[in-house]
Amino acid sequence: MKDKRDLKVQAIGNGTVIDHIEAGQALNVLRILGISANCQGTVSFLMNAPGAKGRKDVVKIEGRELNVEELNRISLIAPNATVNIIRDFEVLQKKNVVLPTYVEGVVRCINPNCISNSTEPIKSKFSVVRSEGGGVVLRCLYCEHAISENIAEHLV
Amino acid sequence: MKDFSREEIDHVLDTAEKLEPVARGIEKSRLLDGKIIALLFFEPSTRTRLSFETAIQRLGGQIINLGSVEASSVMKGENLADTIRVISKYADLIVMRHPQDGSAHMASEFSSVPIINGGDGSIHHPTQTFLDLYTIRRESHLEGLKITMAGDLKYGRTVHSLCHALSLYGAEMTFVSPPELRMPSEIVRDMERRNIKVRETDSFENVIGDTEVLYMTRVQQERFPDPEEYEKVKNKLKLTGELLEGAAPDLKILHPLPRVNEIAPEVDDTPYACYFQQAFYGVPTRMALLALAMGVIE
C-alpha cells in the first residue's frame, strides 16, 4: 500500500481520468464538460503536477464514463490530453482526444453583433480547423468570425 | 459568398445575362407568375430593396412586405426565428435584410422556403457581390483582371467579398487606402496564398494607368475621431477628372453607391463611369438569383 504522504489524489473505482491537460486548464476542462457542483460523483483534480513533459493538470471524475463527443470537446483547450476509462480500478480504455470538426453550444462567438449572441432560440455553432501553425481555430457558422486565441475565455 | 464555386457563380451570371432583356423591359417574363415573395427589410435600404422589387415585378411575381419595423410584430418583442417561421408559411421565398451578422443563415434554419440574404450585419451582402461580378463581366472581363479597390477597405464589406470572388478567376489587386483603413491583413494573406498579386498604397499615383477596373468605396466620417484627419484622407482619395487623364482607355469605374464626394461629378460624364449602369445590373442579377432559388430556371 502506498504511503499516505505520497497519496495526492485517490484512485477512482469507476469513471474517467483525464491526464496530460495543459497546466492551468483543469477548471476549464470541467467547464467545457459541463461538470459543476451539482454533479453527483466525486470530482477531483490535480493542478501543476509534475509530468514527464513538464507541469500538467489531471481531472478524475468518479462514476461517469464520458462519451466520445464530450471527450473530443476537451481537445479545444487541451489538445494533448489523454483519457482513461476506469472500471473496478482497472484501466478499461486509454485514448487520445481528437479535435472535432464541429462544436455546438460550447463557445460563445466573439463578435458582439453576431446573431448567436442575441436572444434568438439558437446555440452557437463553430467549425473547427487546425491553423497553419498547428493551433485550433473556431469559425462561427453564423457570422464567420474566427477565434484562434484564448478559447477557454469564451466557453459558454 | 465563400459557399459559391466559380462554376456556380458563372451559372448565376449566365442566367442574369439571359434575363437582361426582361430587366430592361424589352421582353416579358412570367417566370414568377403566381409566386409570392416576402421582403423583410429590418433596416433601411434603397437600391437593394427597390432593385429586388423591380426584379420580382419584371418576372411577374407578387410582393408582400414587412413594412416598417415599427409597425410590425417585431416591436411587440417577437424574435426573428418566429417571424421567419410565420412568414415562410405565407410566402414562396423570403428576401431579408437585417442588422445582425449571421441573421440570414439563422433565418434559413427556421424557414420552410428559400431565403435570399439582402445584407446582414456588416459582413455579408452577397447579392451586391454578384452584381459587382456581373458588372465587371459585362463591362470588362473577369479572368485575370487588374483591379484597384480604393477607399475604406477595412470595414467595406463589398470589397472583402469581391476579393474572395475575384480570386477564383485570378487577378492582380491594388488596394488604395489610408493606413487606418487598410485591407485586413487576413484577407491580404488569403489572397497571396491564392497566388493573387497584391499591391498596397495610399494614393492613386502610378495606379490608374495600370487599372482595368477601379472599385471605389465611401470613406465614412465616423471612422475618424479627428475631423481634420478625415478631411485630409477624403481629399486624397477623391477621384477627379484630372486624375483620370492617364487612365487606360478601357478603364471602368465602379462604386456600390451611395457616393458622397469620393467621385467628382465631372467623372460621371466620362466613358469610364460605370456606377449607374452597375446599379441597373442589380436587377438582372437579382432576377437570376430569385429564379434560381425558386427553381423556375435550372
Tab-separated table of N, CA, C and O in Angstrom, chain B residues 207-261:
chain	number	residue	atom	x	y	z
B	207	VAL	N	-1.130	54.354	-60.287
B	207	VAL	CA	-2.064	53.227	-60.180
B	207	VAL	C	-3.067	53.223	-61.338
B	207	VAL	O	-3.301	52.203	-61.981
B	208	ILE	N	-3.621	54.411	-61.627
B	208	ILE	CA	-4.744	54.497	-62.577
B	208	ILE	C	-4.386	53.954	-63.963
B	208	ILE	O	-5.176	53.255	-64.594
B	209	GLY	N	-3.166	54.274	-64.419
B	209	GLY	CA	-2.780	53.884	-65.776
B	209	GLY	C	-2.705	52.387	-65.981
B	209	GLY	O	-2.753	51.896	-67.101
B	210	ASP	N	-2.603	51.655	-64.871
B	210	ASP	CA	-2.425	50.214	-64.963
B	210	ASP	C	-3.634	49.464	-64.380
B	210	ASP	O	-3.505	48.376	-63.845
B	211	THR	N	-4.801	50.099	-64.455
B	211	THR	CA	-6.001	49.520	-63.838
B	211	THR	C	-7.090	49.303	-64.879
B	211	THR	O	-7.345	50.195	-65.700
B	212	GLU	N	-7.715	48.134	-64.846
B	212	GLU	CA	-8.837	47.884	-65.768
B	212	GLU	C	-10.178	48.190	-65.102
B	212	GLU	O	-11.108	48.673	-65.740
B	213	VAL	N	-10.281	47.856	-63.809
B	213	VAL	CA	-11.491	48.206	-63.057
B	213	VAL	C	-11.067	48.913	-61.774
B	213	VAL	O	-10.228	48.412	-61.026
B	214	LEU	N	-11.631	50.092	-61.562
B	214	LEU	CA	-11.376	50.839	-60.320
B	214	LEU	C	-12.645	50.766	-59.481
B	214	LEU	O	-13.700	51.276	-59.896
B	215	TYR	N	-12.561	50.089	-58.337
B	215	TYR	CA	-13.744	49.922	-57.481
B	215	TYR	C	-13.622	50.901	-56.319
B	215	TYR	O	-12.789	50.739	-55.433
B	216	MET	N	-14.432	51.949	-56.363
B	216	MET	CA	-14.377	52.996	-55.337
B	216	MET	C	-15.354	52.672	-54.200
B	216	MET	O	-16.433	52.120	-54.442
B	217	THR	N	-14.978	53.025	-52.976
B	217	THR	CA	-15.931	52.910	-51.856
B	217	THR	C	-15.909	54.204	-51.052
B	217	THR	O	-14.977	54.993	-51.161
B	218	ARG	N	-16.918	54.342	-50.255
B	218	ARG	CA	-17.095	55.570	-49.466
B	218	ARG	C	-16.265	55.494	-48.188
B	218	ARG	O	-16.258	54.461	-47.521
B	219	VAL	N	-15.582	56.582	-47.883
B	219	VAL	CA	-14.893	56.661	-46.587
B	219	VAL	C	-15.831	57.374	-45.623
B	219	VAL	O	-16.251	58.500	-45.864
B	220	GLN	N	-16.206	56.697	-44.550
B	220	GLN	CA	-17.203	57.270	-43.645
B	220	GLN	C	-16.529	58.110	-42.557
B	220	GLN	O	-15.558	57.669	-41.943
B	221	GLN	N	-17.103	59.264	-42.348
B	221	GLN	CA	-16.532	60.223	-41.393
B	221	GLN	C	-16.422	59.624	-39.990
B	221	GLN	O	-15.465	59.892	-39.264
B	222	GLU	N	-17.388	58.791	-39.618
B	222	GLU	CA	-17.400	58.261	-38.238
B	222	GLU	C	-16.215	57.328	-37.940
B	222	GLU	O	-15.965	56.986	-36.795
B	223	ARG	N	-15.489	56.925	-38.994
B	223	ARG	CA	-14.302	56.086	-38.771
B	223	ARG	C	-13.123	56.914	-38.240
B	223	ARG	O	-12.117	56.369	-37.835
B	224	PHE	N	-13.238	58.247	-38.321
B	224	PHE	CA	-12.123	59.123	-37.911
B	224	PHE	C	-12.513	59.970	-36.707
B	224	PHE	O	-13.393	60.830	-36.821
B	225	PRO	N	-11.854	59.747	-35.569
B	225	PRO	CA	-12.172	60.557	-34.389
B	225	PRO	C	-11.819	62.039	-34.612
B	225	PRO	O	-12.470	62.923	-34.077
B	226	ASP	N	-10.795	62.293	-35.458
B	226	ASP	CA	-10.362	63.661	-35.695
B	226	ASP	C	-10.907	64.153	-37.046
B	226	ASP	O	-10.526	63.650	-38.099
B	227	PRO	N	-11.808	65.166	-37.039
B	227	PRO	CA	-12.417	65.633	-38.300
B	227	PRO	C	-11.386	66.132	-39.306
B	227	PRO	O	-11.563	65.969	-40.509
B	228	GLU	N	-10.290	66.725	-38.794
B	228	GLU	CA	-9.260	67.236	-39.712
B	228	GLU	C	-8.611	66.099	-40.507
B	228	GLU	O	-8.335	66.202	-41.690
B	229	GLU	N	-8.367	65.016	-39.791
B	229	GLU	CA	-7.767	63.828	-40.402
B	229	GLU	C	-8.689	63.300	-41.504
B	229	GLU	O	-8.249	62.913	-42.591
B	230	TYR	N	-9.990	63.287	-41.212
B	230	TYR	CA	-10.984	62.830	-42.194
B	230	TYR	C	-10.918	63.688	-43.458
B	230	TYR	O	-10.914	63.163	-44.576
B	231	GLU	N	-10.849	65.009	-43.274
B	231	GLU	CA	-10.802	65.929	-44.422
B	231	GLU	C	-9.587	65.619	-45.306
B	231	GLU	O	-9.679	65.579	-46.515
B	232	LYS	N	-8.444	65.373	-44.640
B	232	LYS	CA	-7.209	65.102	-45.384
B	232	LYS	C	-7.361	63.830	-46.233
B	232	LYS	O	-7.072	63.804	-47.421
B	233	VAL	N	-7.840	62.784	-45.578
B	233	VAL	CA	-7.989	61.481	-46.240
B	233	VAL	C	-9.000	61.568	-47.372
B	233	VAL	O	-8.780	61.063	-48.475
B	234	LYS	N	-10.101	62.239	-47.080
B	234	LYS	CA	-11.197	62.364	-48.041
B	234	LYS	C	-10.687	63.008	-49.339
B	234	LYS	O	-10.995	62.531	-50.431
B	235	ASN	N	-9.883	64.060	-49.189
B	235	ASN	CA	-9.395	64.764	-50.381
B	235	ASN	C	-8.343	63.957	-51.134
B	235	ASN	O	-8.253	64.013	-52.345
B	236	LYS	N	-7.561	63.193	-50.381
B	236	LYS	CA	-6.518	62.384	-51.002
B	236	LYS	C	-7.123	61.267	-51.856
B	236	LYS	O	-6.546	60.835	-52.848
B	237	LEU	N	-8.278	60.778	-51.439
B	237	LEU	CA	-8.890	59.649	-52.147
B	237	LEU	C	-10.040	60.079	-53.055
B	237	LEU	O	-10.887	59.280	-53.403
B	238	LYS	N	-10.054	61.352	-53.408
B	238	LYS	CA	-11.116	61.835	-54.291
B	238	LYS	C	-10.710	61.615	-55.743
B	238	LYS	O	-9.617	62.022	-56.162
B	239	LEU	N	-11.587	61.000	-56.479
B	239	LEU	CA	-11.302	60.715	-57.883
B	239	LEU	C	-11.800	61.879	-58.736
B	239	LEU	O	-12.998	62.185	-58.746
B	240	THR	N	-10.875	62.523	-59.435
B	240	THR	CA	-11.244	63.695	-60.240
B	240	THR	C	-10.957	63.430	-61.718
B	240	THR	O	-10.229	62.492	-62.063
B	241	GLY	N	-11.477	64.303	-62.556
B	241	GLY	CA	-11.224	64.195	-63.986
B	241	GLY	C	-9.734	64.291	-64.291
B	241	GLY	O	-9.214	63.584	-65.159
B	242	GLU	N	-9.043	65.125	-63.545
B	242	GLU	CA	-7.611	65.326	-63.751
B	242	GLU	C	-6.840	64.018	-63.516
B	242	GLU	O	-5.957	63.654	-64.283
B	243	LEU	N	-7.209	63.316	-62.444
B	243	LEU	CA	-6.536	62.047	-62.129
B	243	LEU	C	-6.722	61.014	-63.235
B	243	LEU	O	-5.898	60.125	-63.428
B	244	LEU	N	-7.833	61.159	-63.950
B	244	LEU	CA	-8.149	60.154	-64.975
B	244	LEU	C	-7.437	60.431	-66.306
B	244	LEU	O	-7.603	59.663	-67.254
B	245	GLU	N	-6.677	61.489	-66.350
B	245	GLU	CA	-6.009	61.826	-67.621
B	245	GLU	C	-5.059	60.722	-68.096
B	245	GLU	O	-4.919	60.480	-69.285
B	246	GLY	N	-4.452	60.041	-67.140
B	246	GLY	CA	-3.539	58.967	-67.536
B	246	GLY	C	-4.191	57.589	-67.526
B	246	GLY	O	-3.496	56.566	-67.487
B	247	ALA	N	-5.515	57.557	-67.543
B	247	ALA	CA	-6.208	56.265	-67.423
B	247	ALA	C	-6.100	55.444	-68.702
B	247	ALA	O	-6.016	55.991	-69.807
B	248	ALA	N	-6.124	54.120	-68.523
B	248	ALA	CA	-6.183	53.225	-69.681
B	248	ALA	C	-7.534	53.452	-70.370
B	248	ALA	O	-8.530	53.704	-69.691
B	249	PRO	N	-7.587	53.369	-71.731
B	249	PRO	CA	-8.837	53.703	-72.424
B	249	PRO	C	-10.018	52.818	-72.024
B	249	PRO	O	-11.175	53.244	-72.067
B	250	ASP	N	-9.730	51.583	-71.623
B	250	ASP	CA	-10.846	50.677	-71.289
B	250	ASP	C	-11.125	50.612	-69.777
B	250	ASP	O	-11.799	49.715	-69.304
B	251	LEU	N	-10.631	51.602	-69.016
B	251	LEU	CA	-10.882	51.618	-67.568
B	251	LEU	C	-12.385	51.730	-67.282
B	251	LEU	O	-13.097	52.471	-67.955
B	252	LYS	N	-12.855	50.976	-66.305
B	252	LYS	CA	-14.246	51.103	-65.841
B	252	LYS	C	-14.229	51.428	-64.353
B	252	LYS	O	-13.507	50.781	-63.588
B	253	ILE	N	-15.039	52.402	-63.962
B	253	ILE	CA	-15.102	52.791	-62.543
B	253	ILE	C	-16.415	52.287	-61.955
B	253	ILE	O	-17.503	52.589	-62.476
B	254	LEU	N	-16.300	51.540	-60.872
B	254	LEU	CA	-17.483	51.016	-60.186
B	254	LEU	C	-17.573	51.624	-58.786
B	254	LEU	O	-16.549	52.034	-58.207
B	255	HIS	N	-18.762	51.646	-58.239
B	255	HIS	CA	-18.982	52.127	-56.867
B	255	HIS	C	-20.303	51.498	-56.402
B	255	HIS	O	-21.290	51.570	-57.132
B	256	PRO	N	-20.339	50.920	-55.202
B	256	PRO	CA	-21.604	50.287	-54.780
B	256	PRO	C	-22.698	51.305	-54.477
B	256	PRO	O	-23.872	50.927	-54.378
B	257	LEU	N	-22.334	52.576	-54.354
B	257	LEU	CA	-23.265	53.672	-54.065
B	257	LEU	C	-23.948	53.452	-52.695
B	257	LEU	O	-24.107	52.313	-52.296
B	258	PRO	N	-24.338	54.440	-51.948
B	258	PRO	CA	-24.290	55.840	-52.347
B	258	PRO	C	-22.877	56.417	-52.250
B	258	PRO	O	-22.109	56.021	-51.395
B	259	ARG	N	-22.568	57.344	-53.149
B	259	ARG	CA	-21.291	58.055	-53.038
B	259	ARG	C	-21.576	59.370	-52.309
B	259	ARG	O	-22.720	59.857	-52.325
B	260	VAL	N	-20.550	59.917	-51.729
B	260	VAL	CA	-20.719	61.225	-51.097
B	260	VAL	C	-19.914	62.232	-51.921
B	260	VAL	O	-20.478	62.973	-52.712
B	261	ASN	N	-18.596	62.202	-51.783
B	261	ASN	CA	-17.817	63.128	-52.620
B	261	ASN	C	-16.536	62.478	-53.119
B	261	ASN	O	-15.629	63.152	-53.551
